């Protein structure tokens, strides 16, 4: 017969066990307090990197260069460019007007600082803008034999192997000659290709009229040809009022299908790190962060040396290692960015007649910001390690661990159906609906359908028969069936765990109870609260007095108190939180089979002793 003695294999708890758990709780509280200091320091550090003016600077610049319409055509701006004619209209109109601000609105001379433009009167144009083109060679693709008489030229999509590096056109200025790419410059990931640096480059002039004449000359001499695959417009601004650099890149891709696809990047970054007093507070937080990193690394190294392979069996230890790795990567990125800024910033600002390539600095700064964002995310997740000793959090972790196998089996079934529908949608609607234009887009579109964001009209228009069938069956099987199965798995497992807790399952110790106990002790020492024992005795006396007033005799009151003592003794022995670590929870059937019988025996022994 199964017995409930599995709840406590070592008999009555020993004083050493109680002392060990007190030490463990105290150590956990110390670690939690230290980690909260680290987390607060990390939050100050990360929020110090972000300036609310970044968003407004990006917004005002994007409004100027993306939303400004072409003169004479209110519907054409950079976002709506679809032809080469529209592109040249933008270059000679909104771009030219947006870059050159050399007079106040009253036509008075604005500034005289090395003839630099001040966009919106506050943002200094650093150096001069740069325009860069990448091309592909002719005959990089094969024309079908039946159409060779109609089309003898063929320009494939852009790849580094298809790139045209030969001079073309007038072959006089730099815009007609190929410039080799810089190995340290990052590649650009566009909509229809990945583009490297280099190409056919020219920089604009400080004079607005000279730049306009340059654009007209390039347009008349066909600088953009059938081989053109992408054009980059790069320039950088600095706003001294908020100490922010704004690095801007406007991209026009010329796909092999024809037309133009536009995209853009606006990066507002703080490259000059230590200017104000608040910046030096951030610097002190960076030093504190490094000290914490050394301390945590030493602690984890000691744990690995002590526990060896057993250390890697805990998920929390893996999270700790991941967090340390991210911290070291963030520190490395920070050091690298500061060194590059120190080395390049002075050279970039020395000659205002050349293009200042701040895109390289902004590129790595954005990566550093992303690493910091991921680091603080996992830093917050680590808090669950400490609060998992709480009863509620223990129930949650136990529920997830118990239903893990069921969830994995469900996930296999779910994604088989999900990817089947994704491929169906991609093949049926891919050429008509933007949400299904690629297999990846189809996957994301289906996740949006589950959340209620869908374009049923587009699906129905693409295919009047398969469209509604696809939509209705997908909603039925995925939304109504599979998602409800997932919720049922979680709910059923949680009910089992809660039932186990109700019959005696407890976490090893309650961190919240320890904090509450310490708080009450502090209040008692400060004489702000009466001792707990006096309150308990008073409560017992009040209950006895209330029973006498309601008509119970003394024998009934004493019997009730005796039963309460028996219950406390049984709970202390078999449901105490001070139990050994090698206990195993019993099932409800084992509890019904064994525990009830054992309680009857114990209860009879207690009655015999009292008699």
Coordinates of C-alpha atoms in Angstrom, one line a residue:
X1 CA 0.0 0.0 0.0
X2 CA 1.3 3.4 -1.0
X3 CA 2.1 5.6 2.0
X4 CA 2.2 9.3 2.4
X5 CA 5.5 9.0 4.2
X6 CA 7.1 10.1 0.9
X7 CA 6.2 13.6 2.1
X8 CA 8.9 13.4 4.7
X9 CA 11.4 10.6 4.7
X10 CA 13.7 11.8 7.4
X11 CA 11.2 11.9 10.3
X12 CA 10.8 15.0 12.5
X13 CA 12.7 18.0 11.3
X14 CA 16.0 18.7 12.9
X15 CA 17.2 22.0 14.3
X16 CA 20.1 21.9 11.8
X17 CA 17.6 21.8 8.9
X18 CA 15.8 24.8 10.2
X19 CA 19.0 26.7 10.7
X20 CA 20.2 25.8 7.2
X21 CA 17.0 27.1 5.6
X22 CA 17.3 30.3 7.6
X23 CA 20.8 30.8 6.2
X24 CA 19.6 30.0 2.7
X25 CA 16.7 32.5 3.0
X26 CA 19.1 35.2 4.3
X27 CA 21.6 34.5 1.5
X28 CA 18.8 34.7 -1.1
X29 CA 17.6 38.1 0.4
X30 CA 21.2 39.4 0.2
X31 CA 21.6 38.3 -3.4
X32 CA 18.2 39.8 -4.3
X33 CA 19.1 43.1 -2.7
X34 CA 22.5 43.2 -4.5
X35 CA 20.8 42.3 -7.8
X36 CA 18.2 45.0 -7.4
X37 CA 21.1 47.6 -7.0
X38 CA 22.6 46.2 -10.2
X39 CA 19.3 46.3 -12.0
X40 CA 18.6 49.9 -10.9
X41 CA 22.2 50.9 -12.0
X42 CA 21.6 49.2 -15.4
X43 CA 18.2 51.0 -15.9
X44 CA 19.8 54.4 -15.2
X45 CA 22.6 53.5 -17.6
X46 CA 20.3 52.5 -20.4
X47 CA 17.8 55.3 -20.0
X48 CA 20.7 57.7 -20.0
X49 CA 21.5 56.6 -23.5
X50 CA 18.0 57.5 -24.8
X51 CA 17.0 61.0 -25.4
X52 CA 13.3 61.9 -26.0
X53 CA 14.4 64.4 -28.5
X54 CA 15.7 61.5 -30.7
X55 CA 12.1 60.8 -31.9
X56 CA 11.2 64.4 -32.6
X57 CA 14.5 65.0 -34.5
X58 CA 13.8 61.9 -36.7
X59 CA 10.2 63.0 -37.1
X60 CA 11.0 66.5 -38.3
X61 CA 13.7 65.3 -40.7
X62 CA 11.5 62.6 -42.2
X63 CA 8.7 65.1 -42.6
X64 CA 11.1 67.4 -44.5
X65 CA 12.7 64.9 -46.9
X66 CA 10.0 62.3 -47.2
X67 CA 6.7 64.1 -47.1
X68 CA 7.5 67.3 -49.0
X69 CA 5.8 67.2 -52.4
X70 CA 7.4 67.9 -55.7
X71 CA 6.5 71.5 -57.0
X72 CA 3.6 71.3 -59.3
X73 CA 2.6 67.8 -58.3
X74 CA 1.2 67.5 -54.8
X75 CA 0.9 63.7 -55.0
X76 CA 4.6 63.0 -55.7
X77 CA 7.1 62.9 -52.8
X78 CA 10.0 60.6 -52.0
X79 CA 7.7 57.9 -50.6
X80 CA 5.6 57.8 -53.8
X81 CA 8.5 57.8 -56.4
X82 CA 7.8 55.2 -59.0
X83 CA 9.8 56.3 -62.1
X84 CA 13.1 57.9 -63.0
X85 CA 11.4 61.1 -64.0
X86 CA 9.9 61.3 -60.5
X87 CA 13.3 60.6 -59.0
X88 CA 14.9 63.6 -60.8
X89 CA 12.0 65.8 -59.8
X90 CA 12.7 64.9 -56.2
X91 CA 16.4 65.5 -56.5
X92 CA 15.9 69.0 -58.1
X93 CA 13.0 69.9 -55.8
X94 CA 12.4 68.7 -52.2
X95 CA 16.0 67.4 -51.7
X96 CA 17.6 70.6 -52.9
X97 CA 15.3 72.8 -51.0
X98 CA 15.7 70.7 -47.8
X99 CA 19.5 70.6 -47.8
X100 CA 20.2 74.3 -48.4
X101 CA 19.0 76.8 -45.7
X102 CA 21.2 79.8 -46.1
X103 CA 18.8 82.6 -45.3
X104 CA 16.2 83.5 -42.6
X105 CA 12.6 83.6 -43.6
X106 CA 13.0 87.4 -44.0
X107 CA 15.7 86.7 -46.6
X108 CA 18.4 88.0 -44.3
X109 CA 21.7 86.1 -44.1
X110 CA 21.3 83.4 -41.5
X111 CA 24.8 82.3 -40.5
X112 CA 28.4 82.6 -41.7
X113 CA 30.0 79.5 -40.3
X114 CA 32.2 78.1 -43.0
X115 CA 29.2 78.4 -45.4
X116 CA 27.5 75.5 -43.7
X117 CA 23.8 75.0 -44.2
X118 CA 21.5 75.0 -41.1
X119 CA 18.4 72.9 -41.7
X120 CA 15.4 74.3 -39.8
X121 CA 17.9 76.9 -38.6
X122 CA 19.1 74.6 -35.8
X123 CA 20.7 71.5 -37.4
X124 CA 24.2 72.0 -38.9
X125 CA 24.8 70.0 -42.2
X126 CA 28.1 68.3 -41.6
X127 CA 30.3 68.3 -44.6
X128 CA 28.5 67.8 -47.9
X129 CA 25.9 65.2 -48.9
X130 CA 27.0 62.2 -51.1
X131 CA 25.1 60.4 -53.8
X132 CA 26.2 56.9 -54.7
X133 CA 25.0 54.5 -57.5
X134 CA 25.5 50.7 -57.9
X135 CA 25.1 49.1 -61.3
X136 CA 25.0 45.6 -62.9
X137 CA 26.6 44.5 -66.1
X138 CA 24.8 43.7 -69.3
X139 CA 24.1 40.1 -70.2
X140 CA 24.2 39.0 -66.6
X141 CA 21.0 37.0 -67.3
X142 CA 19.9 34.8 -70.2
X143 CA 17.2 35.8 -72.7
X144 CA 15.0 33.0 -74.0
X145 CA 15.9 32.2 -77.6
X146 CA 12.5 33.1 -79.1
X147 CA 12.8 36.7 -77.6
X148 CA 16.5 37.4 -78.4
X149 CA 15.4 39.2 -81.6
X150 CA 13.3 41.5 -79.6
X151 CA 15.6 42.1 -76.6
X152 CA 19.4 41.8 -76.9
X153 CA 20.2 43.3 -73.5
X154 CA 19.6 41.7 -70.1
X155 CA 20.3 43.1 -66.7
X156 CA 19.9 40.8 -63.7
X157 CA 19.2 41.7 -60.1
X158 CA 22.1 43.1 -58.1
X159 CA 24.7 40.8 -56.6
X160 CA 28.4 41.4 -55.9
X161 CA 29.3 39.1 -58.8
X162 CA 27.0 40.9 -61.2
X163 CA 28.2 44.4 -60.3
X164 CA 29.5 46.6 -63.1
X165 CA 32.8 48.2 -62.2
X166 CA 33.7 49.7 -65.5
X167 CA 33.5 53.4 -66.3
X168 CA 30.5 54.6 -68.3
X169 CA 29.0 57.8 -69.8
X170 CA 31.3 60.8 -70.0
X171 CA 34.1 59.1 -68.0
X172 CA 35.4 62.5 -66.9
X173 CA 34.2 63.1 -63.3
X174 CA 34.0 60.8 -60.3
X175 CA 30.3 60.1 -60.8
X176 CA 31.2 58.3 -64.1
X177 CA 34.1 56.3 -62.6
X178 CA 33.9 53.4 -60.3
X179 CA 35.2 53.8 -56.8
X180 CA 36.4 50.7 -54.9
X181 CA 34.5 49.9 -51.7
X182 CA 35.9 50.3 -48.3
X183 CA 36.3 47.0 -46.5
X184 CA 35.3 48.4 -43.1
X185 CA 32.0 49.9 -44.3
X186 CA 28.9 47.9 -43.6
X187 CA 26.7 46.5 -46.4
X188 CA 23.1 47.8 -46.8
X189 CA 20.2 45.3 -46.7
X190 CA 17.5 46.6 -49.0
X191 CA 14.2 45.2 -50.1
X192 CA 15.4 43.4 -53.2
X193 CA 19.1 43.0 -52.6
X194 CA 22.1 43.4 -50.3
X195 CA 24.4 46.2 -51.4
X196 CA 28.0 46.8 -50.6
X197 CA 29.9 50.1 -50.4
X198 CA 31.7 51.8 -53.3
X199 CA 30.2 52.4 -56.8
X200 CA 29.8 55.6 -58.8
X201 CA 30.0 58.4 -56.3
X202 CA 29.8 62.2 -56.4
X203 CA 29.4 64.8 -53.6
X204 CA 27.3 67.9 -53.7
X205 CA 28.5 71.4 -53.6
X206 CA 28.2 74.0 -50.8
X207 CA 26.4 76.2 -53.3
X208 CA 22.8 75.5 -54.0
X209 CA 23.0 76.7 -57.6
X210 CA 26.0 74.6 -58.4
X211 CA 24.3 71.5 -57.0
X212 CA 21.2 72.2 -59.1
X213 CA 23.3 72.5 -62.2
X214 CA 25.0 69.2 -61.3
X215 CA 21.7 67.4 -61.1
X216 CA 20.6 68.9 -64.5
X217 CA 23.8 67.8 -66.1
X218 CA 23.5 64.2 -64.8
X219 CA 19.9 64.0 -65.9
X220 CA 20.6 65.2 -69.4
X221 CA 23.6 62.8 -69.8
X222 CA 21.6 59.8 -68.5
X223 CA 23.5 59.0 -65.3
X224 CA 20.7 56.6 -64.4
X225 CA 20.5 53.8 -67.0
X226 CA 18.9 50.3 -67.3
X227 CA 21.9 48.9 -65.4
X228 CA 21.2 51.1 -62.3
X229 CA 20.1 49.0 -59.4
X230 CA 20.3 51.3 -56.4
X231 CA 21.1 55.0 -55.5
X232 CA 22.0 56.1 -52.0
X233 CA 21.8 59.7 -50.7
X234 CA 23.8 60.1 -47.5
X235 CA 24.3 63.1 -45.3
X236 CA 24.6 63.9 -41.5
X237 CA 23.4 66.7 -39.2
X238 CA 24.3 67.9 -35.8
X239 CA 22.0 69.7 -33.3
X240 CA 24.0 71.3 -30.6
X241 CA 20.9 72.2 -28.6
X242 CA 20.2 68.6 -27.7
X243 CA 23.7 67.2 -28.5
X244 CA 22.4 64.7 -31.1
X245 CA 23.7 63.6 -34.5
X246 CA 21.1 62.7 -37.1
X247 CA 22.5 60.4 -39.8
X248 CA 20.2 60.2 -42.8
X249 CA 20.2 57.7 -45.7
X250 CA 17.6 57.8 -48.5
X251 CA 17.6 54.7 -50.8
X252 CA 16.0 54.3 -54.2
X253 CA 16.2 50.7 -55.5
X254 CA 15.7 49.9 -59.2
X255 CA 14.5 46.3 -59.3
X256 CA 14.9 44.1 -62.4
X257 CA 11.1 44.3 -62.8
X258 CA 11.2 48.0 -63.4
X259 CA 9.9 50.9 -61.3
X260 CA 11.5 52.2 -58.1
X261 CA 11.2 51.1 -54.5
X262 CA 12.1 53.7 -51.9
X263 CA 13.3 53.3 -48.3
X264 CA 15.0 55.4 -45.7
X265 CA 17.0 55.4 -42.5
X266 CA 17.0 58.1 -39.8
X267 CA 19.4 57.5 -37.0
X268 CA 19.5 60.0 -34.1
X269 CA 22.5 59.1 -31.9
X270 CA 24.5 60.6 -29.1
X271 CA 28.0 60.2 -30.3
X272 CA 29.4 62.9 -27.9
X273 CA 28.8 60.9 -24.7
X274 CA 30.2 63.1 -21.8
X275 CA 29.1 66.8 -22.1
X276 CA 26.7 67.6 -19.3
X277 CA 26.7 66.8 -15.5
X278 CA 24.1 64.1 -16.1
X279 CA 26.5 62.5 -18.6
X280 CA 29.1 62.1 -15.9
X281 CA 26.6 60.4 -13.6
X282 CA 26.0 58.0 -16.5
X283 CA 29.8 57.5 -16.6
X284 CA 29.8 56.6 -12.9
X285 CA 27.0 54.1 -13.6
X286 CA 29.1 52.5 -16.3
X287 CA 32.0 52.1 -13.9
X288 CA 29.7 50.6 -11.3
X289 CA 28.3 48.2 -14.0
X290 CA 31.8 47.0 -14.7
X291 CA 32.4 46.3 -11.0
X292 CA 29.1 44.3 -10.8
X293 CA 30.1 42.4 -13.9
X294 CA 33.4 41.4 -12.3
X295 CA 31.7 40.3 -9.1
X296 CA 29.0 38.3 -10.8
X297 CA 31.6 36.6 -13.1
X298 CA 33.7 35.6 -10.1
X299 CA 30.6 34.2 -8.3
X300 CA 29.6 32.1 -11.3
X301 CA 33.2 30.9 -11.8
X302 CA 33.2 29.7 -8.1
X303 CA 29.8 27.9 -8.6
X304 CA 31.1 26.1 -11.7
X305 CA 34.2 25.1 -9.9
X306 CA 32.1 23.8 -7.0
X307 CA 29.3 22.1 -8.7
X308 CA 31.0 21.2 -12.0
X309 CA 28.7 19.5 -14.5
X310 CA 25.7 19.8 -12.1
X311 CA 25.9 23.5 -12.5
X312 CA 24.7 23.3 -16.1
X313 CA 21.5 21.4 -15.2
X314 CA 19.7 24.5 -14.0
X315 CA 17.9 26.8 -16.4
X316 CA 18.6 29.7 -14.2
X317 CA 22.4 29.1 -14.4
X318 CA 22.2 29.1 -18.2
X319 CA 20.3 32.4 -18.0
X320 CA 23.0 33.8 -15.7
X321 CA 25.7 32.8 -18.2
X322 CA 23.7 34.3 -21.1
X323 CA 23.4 37.6 -19.2
X324 CA 27.1 37.7 -18.4
X325 CA 27.9 37.1 -22.1
X326 CA 25.6 39.9 -23.2
X327 CA 27.1 42.2 -20.6
X328 CA 30.6 41.5 -21.9
X329 CA 29.5 42.0 -25.5
X330 CA 27.9 45.3 -24.5
X331 CA 31.0 46.5 -22.7
X332 CA 33.1 45.5 -25.8
X333 CA 30.8 47.4 -28.1
X334 CA 30.9 50.4 -25.9
X335 CA 34.7 50.5 -25.8
X336 CA 34.9 50.0 -29.6
X337 CA 32.4 52.7 -30.3
X338 CA 34.1 55.2 -28.1
X339 CA 37.5 54.5 -29.6
X340 CA 36.2 54.9 -33.2
X341 CA 34.4 58.1 -32.3
X342 CA 37.5 59.5 -30.7
X343 CA 39.6 58.6 -33.7
X344 CA 37.3 59.5 -36.5
X345 CA 35.2 62.4 -35.2
X346 CA 38.0 65.0 -35.5
X347 CA 39.0 63.9 -39.0
X348 CA 35.4 63.9 -40.2
X349 CA 34.9 67.5 -39.0
X350 CA 38.3 68.8 -40.1
X351 CA 37.3 69.3 -43.8
X352 CA 33.8 70.6 -44.4
X353 CA 34.2 70.3 -48.2
X354 CA 34.1 66.6 -48.1
X355 CA 31.5 64.0 -47.2
X356 CA 31.5 63.1 -43.5
X357 CA 30.8 59.4 -43.2
X358 CA 29.0 59.2 -39.9
X359 CA 26.9 56.3 -41.1
X360 CA 29.7 53.9 -40.0
X361 CA 29.6 55.3 -36.4
X362 CA 25.8 55.3 -36.3
X363 CA 25.7 51.7 -37.6
X364 CA 27.8 50.3 -34.7
X365 CA 26.1 52.6 -32.2
X366 CA 22.7 51.2 -33.1
X367 CA 24.1 47.7 -32.7
X368 CA 25.4 48.7 -29.2
X369 CA 22.0 50.0 -28.3
X370 CA 20.3 46.7 -29.5
X371 CA 22.7 44.7 -27.3
X372 CA 21.9 46.9 -24.3
X373 CA 18.2 46.4 -24.9
X374 CA 18.5 42.6 -25.0
X375 CA 20.7 42.7 -21.9
X376 CA 18.2 44.6 -19.8
X377 CA 15.4 42.4 -21.0
X378 CA 17.1 39.3 -19.7
X379 CA 18.1 41.2 -16.6
X380 CA 14.5 41.7 -15.7
X381 CA 13.6 38.1 -16.6
X382 CA 16.2 37.0 -14.0
X383 CA 14.1 38.4 -11.2
X384 CA 11.9 35.3 -11.6
X385 CA 14.8 33.3 -10.2
X386 CA 14.3 35.0 -6.8
X387 CA 10.5 35.2 -6.7
X388 CA 10.1 31.6 -7.8
X389 CA 10.3 30.7 -4.1
X390 CA 6.9 32.3 -3.7
X391 CA 3.9 30.0 -3.6
X392 CA 2.2 31.6 -6.6
X393 CA 5.4 31.6 -8.7
X394 CA 6.2 28.1 -7.7
X395 CA 2.7 27.0 -9.0
X396 CA 3.4 28.8 -12.3
X397 CA 6.9 27.2 -12.8
X398 CA 5.5 23.8 -11.8
X399 CA 2.6 24.1 -14.2
X400 CA 4.9 25.0 -17.1
X401 CA 7.4 22.2 -16.3
X402 CA 4.7 19.5 -16.1
X403 CA 2.9 20.5 -19.3
X404 CA 6.1 20.9 -21.3
X405 CA 5.8 17.5 -23.0
X406 CA 2.2 18.1 -23.9
X407 CA 3.0 21.6 -25.3
X408 CA 5.9 20.2 -27.4
X409 CA 3.5 17.6 -28.9
X410 CA 0.9 20.2 -29.5
X411 CA 3.4 22.6 -31.1
X412 CA 4.4 19.9 -33.6
X413 CA 0.8 19.4 -34.6
X414 CA 0.1 23.2 -34.6
X415 CA 3.0 24.1 -36.9
X416 CA 2.3 21.3 -39.3
X417 CA -1.1 22.8 -39.9
X418 CA 0.1 26.4 -39.7
X419 CA 2.9 26.0 -42.3
X420 CA 0.6 24.0 -44.5
X421 CA -1.8 27.0 -44.6
X422 CA 1.1 29.4 -45.0
X423 CA 2.4 27.6 -48.1
X424 CA -1.2 27.5 -49.4
X425 CA -1.6 31.2 -48.9
X426 CA 1.7 32.0 -50.5
X427 CA 1.1 30.0 -53.6
X428 CA -2.5 31.1 -54.1
X429 CA -2.3 34.8 -53.1
X430 CA 1.4 35.6 -53.3
X431 CA 1.2 37.4 -56.7
X432 CA -1.8 39.5 -55.7
X433 CA -1.7 40.3 -52.0
X434 CA 1.2 42.1 -50.4
X435 CA 0.8 40.2 -47.1
X436 CA 1.4 36.9 -48.9
X437 CA 4.1 38.1 -51.3
X438 CA 6.8 36.0 -49.7
X439 CA 6.6 32.8 -47.6
X440 CA 7.9 34.8 -44.5
X441 CA 5.2 37.5 -45.1
X442 CA 2.5 34.7 -45.3
X443 CA 3.6 33.3 -41.9
X444 CA 3.4 36.8 -40.2
X445 CA 0.1 37.4 -42.0
X446 CA -1.4 34.3 -40.4
X447 CA -0.2 35.3 -37.0
X448 CA -2.0 38.6 -37.5
X449 CA -5.1 36.8 -38.6
X450 CA -5.1 34.9 -35.3
X451 CA -4.9 38.3 -33.5
X452 CA -7.8 39.7 -35.7
X453 CA -5.8 41.8 -38.1
X454 CA -6.5 40.6 -41.6
X455 CA -7.3 41.8 -45.1
X456 CA -10.2 39.5 -46.2
X457 CA -11.2 41.7 -49.1
X458 CA -7.7 41.3 -50.7
X459 CA -7.8 37.6 -50.2
X460 CA -11.2 37.3 -51.7
X461 CA -10.3 39.5 -54.6
X462 CA -7.2 37.4 -55.4
X463 CA -9.2 34.2 -55.6
X464 CA -13.0 34.2 -55.1
X465 CA -13.2 30.4 -54.5
X466 CA -10.0 29.4 -52.6
X467 CA -9.9 32.8 -50.7
X468 CA -13.0 32.3 -48.5
X469 CA -12.3 28.6 -48.1
X470 CA -8.8 29.3 -46.9
X471 CA -9.9 32.0 -44.5
X472 CA -12.8 30.1 -43.0
X473 CA -11.0 26.8 -42.5
X474 CA -7.9 28.6 -41.1
X475 CA -10.0 30.4 -38.5
X476 CA -11.9 27.3 -37.6
X477 CA -8.9 24.9 -37.2
X478 CA -6.3 27.3 -35.8
X479 CA -8.4 29.8 -33.8
X480 CA -11.3 27.7 -32.6
X481 CA -9.7 24.3 -32.3
X482 CA -5.9 24.5 -31.8
X483 CA -5.8 27.6 -29.6
X484 CA -8.5 26.2 -27.4
X485 CA -6.6 22.9 -27.1
X486 CA -3.5 24.9 -26.0
X487 CA -5.5 26.7 -23.3
X488 CA -7.0 23.4 -22.2
X489 CA -3.5 21.8 -21.7
X490 CA -2.4 24.8 -19.6
X491 CA -5.7 24.9 -17.6
X492 CA -5.8 21.1 -16.9
X493 CA -2.2 21.1 -15.7
X494 CA -2.7 24.1 -13.5
X495 CA -5.7 22.4 -11.9
X496 CA -3.6 19.3 -11.1
X497 CA -0.8 21.5 -9.6
X498 CA -3.2 23.5 -7.5
X499 CA -4.8 20.3 -6.2
X500 CA -1.4 18.9 -5.2
X501 CA -0.7 22.2 -3.4
X502 CA -4.1 22.0 -1.6
X503 CA -3.2 18.5 -0.1
X504 CA 0.2 19.6 1.2
X505 CA 2.5 20.5 -1.6
X506 CA 4.5 23.6 -0.6
X507 CA 7.6 25.3 -1.9
X508 CA 10.8 24.7 0.1
X509 CA 10.4 28.1 1.8
X510 CA 8.5 31.3 1.3
X511 CA 10.7 34.3 0.6
X512 CA 7.7 36.6 1.2
X513 CA 7.1 35.1 4.7
X514 CA 10.7 35.7 5.6
X515 CA 10.5 39.4 4.5
X516 CA 7.2 39.8 6.4
X517 CA 8.7 38.1 9.5
X518 CA 11.7 40.4 9.4
X519 CA 9.5 43.4 9.0
X520 CA 7.3 42.4 12.0
X521 CA 10.4 41.8 14.1
X522 CA 11.7 45.3 13.3
X523 CA 8.4 46.9 14.3
X524 CA 8.4 44.9 17.5
X525 CA 11.9 46.1 18.4
X526 CA 10.9 49.7 17.7
X527 CA 7.8 49.1 19.9
X528 CA 5.6 50.1 17.0
X529 CA 3.7 46.8 17.2
X530 CA 2.8 44.4 20.0
X531 CA 4.5 41.0 20.1
X532 CA 2.8 38.3 18.0
X533 CA 2.5 35.8 20.9
X534 CA 0.5 38.3 23.0
X535 CA -1.8 38.9 20.0
X536 CA -2.2 35.1 19.5
X537 CA -3.0 34.5 23.2
X538 CA -5.4 37.4 23.1
X539 CA -7.1 36.0 20.0
X540 CA -7.4 32.6 21.7
X541 CA -8.9 34.2 24.8
X542 CA -11.3 36.2 22.7
X543 CA -12.5 33.1 20.9
X544 CA -13.1 31.2 24.1
X545 CA -15.0 34.2 25.6
X546 CA -17.1 34.4 22.5
X547 CA -17.9 30.7 22.7
X548 CA -19.0 31.0 26.4
X549 CA -21.2 34.0 25.5
X550 CA -22.9 31.9 22.7
X551 CA -23.8 29.1 25.3
X552 CA -21.1 26.5 24.9
X553 CA -20.0 24.7 28.1
X554 CA -16.4 24.3 29.3
X555 CA -16.1 20.7 28.2
X556 CA -17.0 21.6 24.6
X557 CA -14.6 24.5 24.6
X558 CA -11.7 22.4 25.9
X559 CA -12.5 19.6 23.4
X560 CA -12.3 22.2 20.5
X561 CA -9.0 23.5 21.8
X562 CA -7.6 20.0 22.1
X563 CA -8.7 19.2 18.5
X564 CA -7.0 22.3 17.3
X565 CA -3.8 21.3 19.0
X566 CA -3.9 17.8 17.4
X567 CA -4.4 19.5 14.0
X568 CA -1.5 21.8 14.5
X569 CA 0.7 18.9 15.5
X570 CA -0.2 16.9 12.4
X571 CA 0.3 19.8 10.1
X572 CA 3.7 20.6 11.7
X573 CA 4.8 17.0 11.3
X574 CA 3.5 16.2 7.8
X575 CA 2.9 19.6 6.1
X576 CA 5.8 21.7 7.5
X577 CA 7.7 23.8 5.1
X578 CA 10.9 22.8 6.9
X579 CA 11.2 19.5 5.0
X580 CA 14.2 17.8 3.4
X581 CA 15.1 18.6 -0.2
X582 CA 14.7 15.0 -1.4
X583 CA 10.9 14.9 -0.9
X584 CA 8.6 14.0 -3.8
X585 CA 5.0 15.1 -4.2
X586 CA 2.4 12.4 -4.1
X587 CA -0.5 12.0 -6.4
X588 CA -4.1 12.5 -5.4
X589 CA -4.7 8.7 -5.6
X590 CA -1.7 8.0 -3.4
X591 CA -3.0 10.5 -0.9
X592 CA -6.4 8.9 -0.8
X593 CA -5.0 5.4 -0.5
X594 CA -2.2 6.0 2.1
X595 CA -2.4 9.3 3.8
X596 CA -6.0 8.9 5.1
X597 CA -5.2 5.5 6.6
X598 CA -2.1 6.9 8.3
X599 CA -4.0 9.9 9.7
X600 CA -6.5 7.5 11.3
X601 CA -3.7 5.6 13.0
X602 CA -2.0 8.8 14.2
X603 CA -5.3 10.2 15.5
X604 CA -6.1 7.0 17.4
X605 CA -2.6 7.1 19.0
X606 CA -3.2 10.7 20.1
X607 CA -6.6 9.8 21.6
X608 CA -5.0 6.8 23.5
X609 CA -2.4 9.1 24.9
X610 CA -4.9 11.7 26.1
X611 CA -7.0 9.0 27.7

